[in-house]
Short mmCIF file of C-alpha atoms and ligand atoms in Angstrom, two decimals:
data_model
loop_
_atom_site.label_atom_id
_atom_site.label_comp_id
_atom_site.label_asym_id
_atom_site.label_seq_id
_atom_site.Cartn_x
_atom_site.Cartn_y
_atom_site.Cartn_z
CA MET A 1116 0.09 0.07 0.04
CA THR A 1117 1.21 3.41 -0.90
CA GLN A 1118 1.97 5.97 1.95
CA ALA A 1119 -0.67 8.44 0.61
CA ASN A 1120 -2.89 9.10 -2.33
CA ILE A 1121 -2.57 12.63 -3.72
CA LEU A 1122 -4.64 14.47 -6.18
CA PHE A 1123 -2.83 17.45 -7.82
CA VAL A 1124 -5.01 20.25 -9.28
CA ASP A 1125 -3.59 22.89 -11.50
CA ASP A 1126 -4.63 24.36 -15.04
CA GLU A 1127 -1.09 24.62 -16.09
CA PRO A 1128 0.46 21.41 -17.69
CA GLY A 1129 3.92 22.52 -16.74
CA TYR A 1130 3.11 22.68 -13.04
CA ARG A 1131 1.26 19.18 -13.24
CA LYS A 1132 4.43 17.77 -14.74
CA ALA A 1133 6.84 19.31 -12.41
CA PHE A 1134 4.79 18.00 -9.52
CA ILE A 1135 5.05 14.45 -10.59
CA ARG A 1136 8.63 14.69 -11.46
CA GLY A 1137 9.58 16.13 -8.14
CA LEU A 1138 7.87 13.43 -6.18
CA ALA A 1139 8.93 10.62 -8.55
CA ASP A 1140 10.94 8.73 -5.81
CA GLU A 1141 8.24 8.97 -3.08
CA ASP A 1142 6.02 6.00 -2.20
CA ILE A 1143 2.86 7.71 -3.19
CA ALA A 1144 0.14 7.66 -5.89
CA ILE A 1145 -0.47 10.92 -7.80
CA GLU A 1146 -3.53 11.63 -9.89
CA THR A 1147 -3.89 15.18 -11.55
CA ALA A 1148 -6.79 17.30 -12.52
CA VAL A 1149 -6.89 20.39 -14.59
CA ASP A 1150 -9.44 22.53 -12.48
CA GLY A 1151 -11.94 22.32 -9.45
CA GLU A 1152 -14.65 20.73 -11.59
CA ASP A 1153 -12.36 17.93 -13.06
CA ALA A 1154 -11.05 17.31 -9.54
CA MET A 1155 -14.47 16.70 -8.01
CA GLU A 1156 -15.12 14.22 -10.92
CA LYS A 1157 -11.57 12.60 -10.13
CA LEU A 1158 -12.52 12.25 -6.36
CA VAL A 1159 -15.36 10.08 -7.11
CA THR A 1160 -13.09 7.18 -8.13
CA PHE A 1161 -9.68 8.23 -6.73
CA HIS A 1162 -9.59 7.86 -2.97
CA ALA A 1163 -7.46 10.75 -2.18
CA ASP A 1164 -5.76 11.38 1.26
CA LEU A 1165 -4.65 14.89 0.17
CA VAL A 1166 -5.59 17.31 -2.41
CA ILE A 1167 -3.05 19.89 -3.46
CA THR A 1168 -4.83 22.58 -5.47
CA ASP A 1169 -3.99 25.74 -7.28
CA VAL A 1170 -6.20 28.78 -6.41
CA LYS A 1171 -6.76 30.47 -9.73
CA MET A 1172 -8.29 28.28 -12.31
CA PRO A 1173 -11.08 28.41 -14.92
CA ARG A 1174 -14.52 26.79 -14.25
CA LYS A 1175 -14.05 25.98 -10.45
CA ASP A 1176 -11.23 27.82 -8.65
CA GLY A 1177 -9.19 26.47 -5.74
CA LEU A 1178 -11.21 28.15 -2.94
CA LYS A 1179 -14.64 26.83 -4.17
CA LEU A 1180 -13.08 23.14 -4.53
CA LEU A 1181 -11.75 23.36 -0.96
CA GLU A 1182 -15.45 24.24 0.18
CA GLU A 1183 -16.87 21.38 -1.67
CA ILE A 1184 -14.29 18.98 -0.47
CA LYS A 1185 -15.01 20.05 3.09
CA LEU A 1186 -18.59 19.31 2.49
CA ASN A 1187 -18.47 16.08 0.68
CA TYR A 1188 -15.17 14.62 1.93
CA PRO A 1189 -14.44 16.03 5.34
CA ASP A 1190 -11.53 13.62 5.82
CA VAL A 1191 -9.72 14.63 2.84
CA PHE A 1192 -6.80 17.13 3.80
CA VAL A 1193 -6.59 20.13 1.30
CA VAL A 1194 -3.46 22.12 0.73
CA VAL A 1195 -3.85 25.42 -1.34
CA VAL A 1196 -1.11 26.61 -3.66
CA THR A 1197 -0.81 30.28 -4.28
CA ALA A 1198 1.64 32.42 -6.13
CA TYR A 1199 4.23 34.29 -4.10
CA GLY A 1200 2.50 37.48 -3.12
CA ASP A 1201 -1.06 36.26 -2.91
CA VAL A 1202 -0.91 35.38 0.70
CA GLU A 1203 -4.43 36.92 1.14
CA ASP A 1204 -5.74 33.83 -0.70
CA ALA A 1205 -3.77 31.45 1.53
CA VAL A 1206 -5.15 33.15 4.59
CA ARG A 1207 -8.73 32.72 3.27
CA ALA A 1208 -8.08 29.20 2.46
CA MET A 1209 -6.76 28.50 5.91
CA LYS A 1210 -9.79 30.09 7.61
CA ALA A 1211 -12.08 27.85 5.18
CA GLY A 1212 -10.36 24.80 6.62
CA ALA A 1213 -7.17 24.19 4.37
CA TYR A 1214 -4.64 22.08 6.18
CA ASP A 1215 -1.76 24.19 5.04
CA PHE A 1216 -0.67 26.40 2.15
CA LEU A 1217 2.31 26.28 -0.42
CA LEU A 1218 3.91 28.93 -2.44
CA LYS A 1219 5.01 28.83 -5.92
CA PRO A 1220 7.73 28.06 -6.94
CA PHE A 1221 7.48 24.59 -5.18
CA ASP A 1222 9.82 23.63 -2.40
CA PHE A 1223 9.66 19.94 -2.59
CA ASP A 1224 11.26 19.53 0.73
CA ILE A 1225 8.19 21.26 2.29
CA ILE A 1226 5.61 19.20 0.09
CA LYS A 1227 7.44 16.16 1.30
CA MET A 1228 7.08 17.10 4.84
CA ILE A 1229 3.30 17.90 4.47
CA ILE A 1230 2.91 14.36 2.80
CA GLY A 1231 4.52 12.68 5.54
CA ARG A 1232 2.34 14.32 8.12
CA VAL A 1233 -0.71 13.36 6.16
CA ALA A 1234 0.76 9.70 5.89
CA ASP A 1235 1.29 9.69 9.62
CA HIS A 1236 -2.51 10.60 10.05
CA LYS A 1237 -3.49 7.80 7.69
CA LYS A 1238 -1.50 5.46 9.82
CA TYR A 1239 -2.71 6.41 13.23
CA ALA A 1240 -5.68 8.63 13.27
CA GLN A 1241 -7.98 6.95 10.98
CA LYS A 1242 -7.72 3.28 12.40
CA ASP A 1243 -10.90 1.89 13.58
CA TYR A 1244 -10.75 1.64 17.45
CA SER A 1245 -14.48 0.84 17.88
CA GLY A 1246 -14.18 -2.90 17.76
CA ILE A 1247 -14.05 -4.54 20.88
CA GLU A 1248 -11.70 -7.37 19.72
CA ARG A 1249 -9.34 -4.65 18.55
CA ARG A 1250 -9.32 -2.91 21.80
CA LYS A 1251 -8.66 -6.18 23.54
CA ARG A 1252 -5.44 -6.81 21.58
CA PHE A 1253 -4.16 -3.52 22.79
CA ARG A 1254 -4.97 -3.92 26.45
CA PHE A 1255 -3.24 -5.62 29.29
CA LYS A 1256 -5.45 -5.57 32.42
CA ASN A 1257 -6.41 -2.05 32.62
CA ILE A 1258 -3.45 -0.82 30.73
CA ILE A 1259 -3.97 0.23 27.05
CA GLY A 1260 -1.39 0.58 24.62
CA GLN A 1261 -0.23 -0.31 21.12
CA ASP A 1262 3.32 1.23 21.01
CA GLN A 1263 6.14 -1.46 20.89
CA LYS A 1264 7.36 0.33 24.19
CA MET A 1265 4.00 -0.60 25.80
CA PHE A 1266 4.09 -4.20 24.43
CA ASN A 1267 7.74 -4.71 26.00
CA ILE A 1268 6.00 -3.33 29.20
CA PHE A 1269 3.23 -5.88 29.04
CA ARG A 1270 5.87 -8.68 28.62
CA MET A 1271 7.77 -7.51 31.69
CA ILE A 1272 4.65 -7.35 33.83
CA SER A 1273 3.72 -10.85 32.83
CA ASP A 1274 7.07 -12.15 33.50
CA VAL A 1275 7.63 -10.40 36.79
CA ALA A 1276 4.11 -11.14 38.05
CA LYS A 1277 5.04 -14.69 38.36
CA THR A 1278 7.74 -14.12 40.86
CA ASN A 1279 8.04 -12.35 44.19
CA THR A 1280 10.74 -9.98 43.22
CA THR A 1281 10.69 -6.44 44.29
CA VAL A 1282 9.89 -4.06 41.47
CA LEU A 1283 10.55 -0.30 40.95
CA ILE A 1284 8.25 1.49 38.43
CA THR A 1285 9.63 4.77 37.24
CA GLY A 1286 8.17 7.38 34.88
CA GLU A 1287 6.72 11.07 34.76
CA SER A 1288 3.49 11.87 36.54
CA GLY A 1289 0.45 10.39 34.79
CA THR A 1290 2.28 7.66 32.75
CA GLY A 1291 0.39 4.78 34.54
CA LYS A 1292 2.66 3.61 37.32
CA GLU A 1293 -0.17 2.75 39.58
CA LEU A 1294 -1.92 0.73 36.80
CA VAL A 1295 1.24 -1.08 36.34
CA ALA A 1296 1.57 -2.00 40.11
CA GLU A 1297 -1.97 -3.17 40.03
CA ALA A 1298 -1.29 -5.23 37.04
CA ILE A 1299 1.70 -6.92 38.57
CA HIS A 1300 -0.26 -7.89 41.66
CA TYR A 1301 -3.50 -8.94 39.95
CA GLU A 1302 -1.58 -11.18 37.43
CA GLY A 1303 0.67 -12.49 40.12
CA LEU A 1304 0.77 -15.28 42.64
CA ARG A 1305 -0.63 -13.19 45.25
CA ARG A 1306 -3.90 -12.06 43.41
CA GLU A 1307 -6.24 -13.57 45.99
CA ARG A 1308 -4.40 -11.50 48.78
CA GLN A 1309 -4.57 -7.89 49.60
CA LEU A 1310 -2.82 -5.17 47.76
CA ILE A 1311 -2.15 -2.54 50.06
CA LYS A 1312 -1.38 1.08 48.57
CA VAL A 1313 0.59 3.59 50.67
CA ASN A 1314 1.15 7.11 49.23
CA CYS A 1315 4.36 7.94 50.84
CA SER A 1316 4.26 11.61 50.07
CA ALA A 1317 0.93 11.95 51.79
CA LEU A 1318 2.28 10.85 55.10
CA THR A 1319 3.70 13.31 57.63
CA GLU A 1320 6.91 12.61 59.19
CA SER A 1321 5.41 12.05 62.75
CA LEU A 1322 2.99 9.51 61.41
CA ILE A 1323 4.77 7.53 58.73
CA ASN A 1324 6.43 5.08 60.98
CA SER A 1325 3.06 4.17 62.76
CA GLU A 1326 1.27 4.14 59.41
CA LEU A 1327 3.70 1.74 57.83
CA PHE A 1328 4.46 -0.48 60.85
CA GLY A 1329 1.65 0.11 63.26
CA HIS A 1330 1.76 0.94 66.81
CA GLU A 1331 1.05 -0.47 70.37
CA LYS A 1332 -1.53 0.92 72.60
CA GLY A 1333 -0.04 3.97 74.50
CA ALA A 1334 2.92 4.28 72.09
CA PHE A 1335 2.07 7.98 71.94
CA THR A 1336 -0.58 10.39 73.18
CA ASP A 1337 -3.27 9.39 70.47
CA ALA A 1338 -2.52 5.66 70.52
CA ARG A 1339 -5.49 4.41 72.46
CA SER A 1340 -5.45 1.11 71.01
CA GLN A 1341 -3.05 -1.29 69.11
CA LYS A 1342 -3.11 -0.65 65.31
CA LYS A 1343 -1.73 -2.76 62.48
CA GLY A 1344 0.43 -0.82 60.09
CA HIS A 1345 0.39 -1.26 56.19
CA PHE A 1346 3.21 -3.90 56.32
CA GLU A 1347 1.35 -6.20 58.55
CA LEU A 1348 -1.92 -5.78 56.50
CA ALA A 1349 -0.06 -6.73 53.48
CA HIS A 1350 1.32 -9.91 54.93
CA ASP A 1351 1.08 -12.62 52.01
CA GLY A 1352 0.03 -9.99 49.78
CA THR A 1353 1.75 -6.93 48.12
CA ILE A 1354 2.50 -3.44 49.28
CA PHE A 1355 2.79 -0.85 46.96
CA LEU A 1356 5.04 2.14 48.08
CA ASP A 1357 4.02 4.91 45.87
CA GLU A 1358 6.08 8.18 45.65
CA ILE A 1359 8.89 6.39 47.28
CA GLY A 1360 11.42 9.20 46.57
CA ASP A 1361 9.53 11.36 49.12
CA ILE A 1362 10.30 9.58 52.28
CA SER A 1363 12.72 10.97 54.75
CA ILE A 1364 16.21 9.54 55.47
CA SER A 1365 15.01 8.11 58.99
CA THR A 1366 12.03 6.29 57.44
CA GLN A 1367 14.38 4.92 54.74
CA LEU A 1368 16.38 3.20 57.29
CA SER A 1369 13.37 1.34 58.90
CA LEU A 1370 12.23 0.44 55.36
CA LEU A 1371 15.65 -0.91 54.61
CA ARG A 1372 15.44 -3.16 57.72
CA VAL A 1373 12.04 -4.64 56.67
CA LEU A 1374 13.30 -5.24 53.30
CA GLU A 1375 16.53 -6.84 54.43
CA MET A 1376 15.25 -8.91 57.24
CA GLY A 1377 11.56 -9.29 56.57
CA THR A 1378 10.99 -8.01 60.28
CA PHE A 1379 9.76 -4.88 61.80
CA HIS A 1380 8.66 -3.40 65.15
CA ARG A 1381 5.29 -1.70 65.76
CA VAL A 1382 5.88 1.76 67.35
CA GLY A 1383 6.28 1.36 70.85
CA GLY A 1384 6.70 -2.27 70.66
CA THR A 1385 9.52 -4.35 71.63
CA ARG A 1386 8.42 -7.69 69.75
CA SER A 1387 10.08 -8.15 66.26
CA LEU A 1388 7.24 -9.21 63.74
CA LYS A 1389 7.80 -11.15 60.70
CA VAL A 1390 6.22 -10.09 57.37
CA ASP A 1391 6.10 -11.67 54.10
CA ALA A 1392 4.92 -8.98 51.62
CA ARG A 1393 5.87 -8.39 48.20
CA VAL A 1394 6.97 -4.96 47.63
CA ILE A 1395 6.48 -2.71 44.58
CA CYS A 1396 7.66 0.97 44.62
CA ALA A 1397 6.96 3.85 42.25
CA THR A 1398 8.39 7.33 41.74
CA ASN A 1399 8.62 10.14 39.43
CA LYS A 1400 11.72 11.28 41.02
CA ASP A 1401 15.24 10.73 39.59
CA LEU A 1402 16.54 8.39 42.42
CA PRO A 1403 20.13 7.98 41.21
CA ALA A 1404 20.27 11.78 41.25
CA ALA A 1405 18.80 11.80 44.85
CA VAL A 1406 21.42 9.11 45.83
CA LYS A 1407 24.05 11.34 44.54
CA GLN A 1408 22.92 14.16 46.59
CA LYS A 1409 22.57 11.99 49.73
CA LEU A 1410 18.73 12.58 49.89
CA PHE A 1411 18.11 8.85 49.17
CA ARG A 1412 20.13 5.92 50.66
CA GLU A 1413 22.09 4.26 48.16
CA ASP A 1414 21.58 0.79 50.04
CA LEU A 1415 17.85 1.22 49.89
CA TYR A 1416 18.02 2.10 46.20
CA TYR A 1417 19.59 -1.17 45.25
CA ARG A 1418 17.16 -2.93 47.48
CA ILE A 1419 14.12 -1.63 45.72
CA ASN A 1420 15.60 -1.58 42.31
CA VAL A 1421 15.94 -5.32 41.74
CA VAL A 1422 13.71 -5.07 38.51
CA SER A 1423 12.82 -1.78 37.11
CA ILE A 1424 10.21 -0.85 34.74
CA HIS A 1425 10.29 2.46 33.14
CA LEU A 1426 7.08 4.09 31.67
CA PRO A 1427 8.05 6.29 28.71
CA PRO A 1428 6.21 9.78 28.55
CA LEU A 1429 3.31 9.80 26.11
CA ARG A 1430 5.09 12.12 23.77
CA GLU A 1431 7.30 9.37 23.13
CA ARG A 1432 4.81 6.85 22.25
CA LYS A 1433 2.51 8.87 19.92
CA THR A 1434 0.73 6.00 18.35
CA ASP A 1435 -0.85 5.32 21.73
CA ILE A 1436 -2.60 8.70 21.55
CA PRO A 1437 -5.47 7.95 19.26
CA LEU A 1438 -6.08 4.67 20.78
CA LEU A 1439 -6.15 6.13 24.35
CA ALA A 1440 -8.16 9.21 23.19
CA HIS A 1441 -10.92 6.83 21.86
CA HIS A 1442 -10.89 4.66 24.93
CA PHE A 1443 -11.34 7.93 27.08
CA LEU A 1444 -14.05 9.17 24.64
CA GLU A 1445 -16.04 6.12 25.26
CA LYS A 1446 -15.53 5.94 28.67
CA TYR A 1447 -16.61 9.46 29.55
CA ARG A 1448 -19.41 9.40 27.00
CA LYS A 1449 -20.88 6.36 28.60
CA SER A 1450 -20.68 7.83 32.14
CA LEU A 1451 -21.54 11.35 31.44
CA PHE A 1452 -24.04 11.25 28.60
CA PRO A 1453 -25.14 7.63 27.93
CA ASN A 1454 -27.66 8.85 25.25
CA LYS A 1455 -25.25 11.18 23.47
CA LYS A 1456 -23.81 10.02 20.24
CA ILE A 1457 -20.15 11.24 20.17
CA SER A 1458 -18.02 8.65 18.17
CA ARG A 1459 -15.42 10.57 16.54
CA ILE A 1460 -12.61 12.90 17.29
CA SER A 1461 -12.03 15.15 14.09
CA ARG A 1462 -9.04 15.03 12.15
CA ARG A 1463 -7.92 18.46 13.08
CA ALA A 1464 -8.65 17.69 16.77
CA MET A 1465 -6.62 14.62 16.44
CA SER A 1466 -3.85 16.57 14.74
CA LEU A 1467 -3.70 18.78 17.89
CA LEU A 1468 -3.60 15.87 20.27
CA LEU A 1469 -0.82 14.28 18.30
CA ASN A 1470 1.30 17.30 18.12
CA TYR A 1471 0.92 18.48 21.84
CA ASP A 1472 3.80 17.39 24.30
CA TRP A 1473 1.38 16.18 27.17
CA PRO A 1474 3.55 17.27 30.16
CA GLY A 1475 0.77 15.70 32.48
CA ASN A 1476 0.85 12.44 30.04
CA VAL A 1477 -2.08 9.99 30.15
CA ARG A 1478 -4.02 11.72 33.05
CA GLU A 1479 -3.91 14.85 31.22
CA LEU A 1480 -5.12 13.31 28.06
CA ALA A 1481 -8.06 11.63 29.93
CA ASN A 1482 -8.86 15.14 31.27
CA VAL A 1483 -8.79 16.87 27.98
CA ILE A 1484 -11.07 14.22 26.48
CA GLU A 1485 -13.50 14.49 29.42
CA ASN A 1486 -13.53 18.22 28.79
CA GLY A 1487 -14.16 17.60 25.16
CA VAL A 1488 -17.05 15.17 25.79
CA ILE A 1489 -18.71 17.91 28.01
CA PHE A 1490 -18.34 20.82 25.68
CA CYS A 1491 -18.89 19.08 22.46
CA ARG A 1492 -22.03 20.05 20.57
CA LYS A 1493 -22.00 17.74 17.73
CA ASP A 1494 -21.22 14.22 17.32
CA ASN A 1495 -17.59 14.56 17.04
CA ILE A 1496 -14.82 16.39 19.13
CA THR A 1497 -13.50 19.29 17.22
CA PRO A 1498 -10.60 21.72 18.09
CA LYS A 1499 -12.91 24.19 19.68
CA ASP A 1500 -13.83 21.38 22.14
CA LEU A 1501 -10.17 21.18 23.30
CA PRO A 1502 -8.56 23.41 26.05
CA ILE A 1503 -7.21 26.75 24.78
CA ASN A 1504 -3.48 25.72 25.55
CA LEU A 1505 -3.66 22.75 23.35
CA ARG A 1506 -5.11 24.76 20.46
CA ASP A 1507 -2.44 27.45 20.96
CA TRP A 1508 0.35 24.94 21.26
CA SER A 1509 2.88 25.02 18.60
CA GLY A 1510 5.78 23.27 20.16
CA LYS A 1511 7.82 25.15 22.55
CA LEU A 1512 11.28 26.12 21.52
CA LYS A 1513 14.21 25.75 23.98
CA PRO A 1514 15.35 29.22 25.00
CA LEU A 1515 17.76 30.70 22.68
CA THR A 1516 20.79 32.33 23.83
CA LEU A 1517 22.24 34.48 21.13
CA THR A 1518 26.02 34.77 21.46
CA LEU A 1519 26.82 36.94 18.41
CA ALA A 1520 30.25 38.14 16.99
CA SER A 1521 28.92 41.44 16.22
CA LYS A 1522 26.03 43.36 17.22
CA SER A 1523 24.43 43.19 13.81
CA LEU A 1524 20.61 42.96 13.65
CA PRO A 1525 20.48 41.03 10.31
CA GLN A 1526 22.62 38.53 12.09
CA ALA A 1527 20.49 38.24 15.07
CA GLU A 1528 17.37 37.99 12.87
CA SER A 1529 18.67 35.24 10.79
CA ALA A 1530 19.96 33.35 13.84
CA LEU A 1531 16.58 33.60 15.35
CA ILE A 1532 14.82 32.27 12.23
CA LEU A 1533 17.19 29.50 12.02
CA HIS A 1534 16.52 28.56 15.57
CA ALA A 1535 12.68 28.61 15.01
CA LEU A 1536 13.12 26.43 11.88
CA GLU A 1537 15.22 23.77 13.60
CA GLY A 1538 13.16 23.85 16.65
CA THR A 1539 9.99 23.16 14.62
CA ASN A 1540 11.69 20.55 12.45
CA TRP A 1541 11.55 22.90 9.37
CA ASN A 1542 7.70 23.36 9.80
CA LEU A 1543 7.20 26.93 8.24
CA LYS A 1544 3.96 27.32 9.62
CA LYS A 1545 4.79 26.70 13.21
CA ALA A 1546 8.12 28.57 12.96
CA ALA A 1547 6.22 31.59 11.67
CA GLN A 1548 3.87 31.25 14.57
CA GLU A 1549 6.79 31.16 17.03
CA LEU A 1550 8.29 34.12 15.47
CA GLU A 1551 5.09 36.06 15.48
CA ILE A 1552 5.16 36.87 11.73
CA ALA A 1553 3.31 35.91 8.59
CA ARG A 1554 4.43 32.74 6.74
CA GLY A 1555 5.08 34.79 3.56
CA THR A 1556 7.26 37.02 5.61
CA LEU A 1557 9.19 34.08 7.04
CA TYR A 1558 9.50 32.72 3.44
CA SER A 1559 11.05 35.98 2.03
CA LYS A 1560 13.36 36.39 5.00
CA MET A 1561 14.59 32.92 4.45
CA GLN A 1562 15.33 33.80 0.81
CA LYS A 1563 17.09 37.05 1.98
CA TYR A 1564 19.37 35.29 4.26
CA ASN A 1565 19.74 32.34 2.18
CA ILE A 1566 18.49 30.13 4.91
CA VAL A 1567 17.85 26.40 3.56
CA ARG A 1568 16.99 23.15 5.08
CA PRO A 1569 20.11 21.11 5.26
CA VAL A 1570 19.94 17.82 3.38
CA SER A 1571 19.71 14.85 5.94
N1 ATP B 2047 -1.91 3.07 29.48
C1 ATP B 2047 -3.08 3.48 30.15
N2 ATP B 2047 -4.26 2.92 29.64
C2 ATP B 2047 -5.42 3.44 30.22
N3 ATP B 2047 -5.41 4.38 31.20
C3 ATP B 2047 -4.11 4.86 31.70
C4 ATP B 2047 -2.81 4.53 31.11
N4 ATP B 2047 -1.91 5.19 31.70
C5 ATP B 2047 -2.48 6.01 32.67
N5 ATP B 2047 -3.80 5.86 32.55
C6 ATP B 2047 -4.90 6.51 33.37
O1 ATP B 2047 -4.26 7.86 33.74
C7 ATP B 2047 -4.44 8.15 34.95
C8 ATP B 2047 -3.11 8.29 35.70
O2 ATP B 2047 -2.34 7.03 35.83
P1 ATP B 2047 -1.66 6.66 37.11
O3 ATP B 2047 -2.19 6.97 38.54
O4 ATP B 2047 -1.19 5.15 37.08
O5 ATP B 2047 -0.25 7.40 36.91
P2 ATP B 2047 1.09 7.68 37.81
O6 ATP B 2047 2.09 7.27 36.74
O7 ATP B 2047 0.92 6.68 39.02
O8 ATP B 2047 1.02 9.20 38.09
P3 ATP B 2047 1.59 9.96 39.37
O9 ATP B 2047 3.02 9.85 39.30
O10 ATP B 2047 1.09 11.36 39.06
O11 ATP B 2047 0.93 9.26 40.54
C9 ATP B 2047 -5.24 7.03 35.74
O12 ATP B 2047 -6.64 7.45 35.75
C10 ATP B 2047 -5.12 5.83 34.86
O13 ATP B 2047 -6.20 5.07 34.93
MG1 MG B 2048 0.68 7.49 41.06
#
């Protein structure tokens, strides 16, 4: 199967030939049409993913064609080509729903980039995630994922679940560490026993020992009766020590003792109690760095880090975004509006989801979709149903420190432009947004400073 099907529309034969020639080496199928009227006829039999159309043409012009495609084939991307200097047409086209615009003469690097993005969409966004069978294949317990990195994690969970080994789960906030801990327990030998979850960061220094190990009656003022701690309750089961990076050095020592000897004392008690609990820990902190700074005991770190499972951030497993987004769409639709029919996420909305960098990972995605379900007025989620920060997000650039040999303004300007282009992977639209100038202006400045994309 080809990467993408492209319909190229231009009334000048020279441009049609140049287009076919310029993309001869690409894995795509190209069909051409001589004007808007011809294009609409071709679309009946040619299943285009992308239409690239000139604006000024006889019979039906590019803007009219764009309008008809949006109406009849909402899933087809349209890119409008304008002559250099006709940027107003491009702006009108973008407002009318064009995916992007191109300037003549053609820059085939930019065309290939656009085709690449369209092909990515075809691959990820348009899959049918509705079938239950299909969803089952991409699910391990409650964890959903289809990225190879997640498949590897599913394997690790099922291997480690068969043992009693201590596991350390790491990863940014919202990546699913708690879900992994649950999967290990419920897939494992101790599934019939308790899984005791302890959020270490929520325990105050004065309470943590009594919470973890329990206390005897009268051990301190409020200790009116004997109380079992989390370790004791987890006997024969599993204890999940969440946010382990947040515990104090003194509690780290008590923890080390339980892990090494399997024994502990209740606070105020003298008897040494034995416990057999499987230990799973999680943190979003960089523990090796904490060890270096002497904030975390090295011996404890090696005790808990027997097997480690690292959850990659969502931005490093983008193929999971459409899958998870559809999962949350169905989940929130069912619980919030069981009678409402919202079955799709529009292509443009999906494009925003795919482009965003998700600092809050899967939890943030779930919140965004929940919001979308609430605010959505039609049967599909569109960009306006998404939070404003996501709509405006255009890939934040690393701060630039200009160290210039001279104080020349042109030199600073060209350095800034180059920085924006590199930071957006040579996406002219995004770079222009970053620089807060029109794309046409960016284009002419690139020519002025002779900035060209390096051949990779
Ligand atoms: N792969 C996934 N499939 C389905 N739901 C997920 C997935 N990953 C995370 N979630 C959901 O996202 C939310 C956050 O997940 P979880 O609490 O496991 O993250 P965490 O890594 O423990 O975050 P934190 O460090 O902030 O505690 C939960 O509601 C969870 O159900
Ligand atoms: Mg957590």
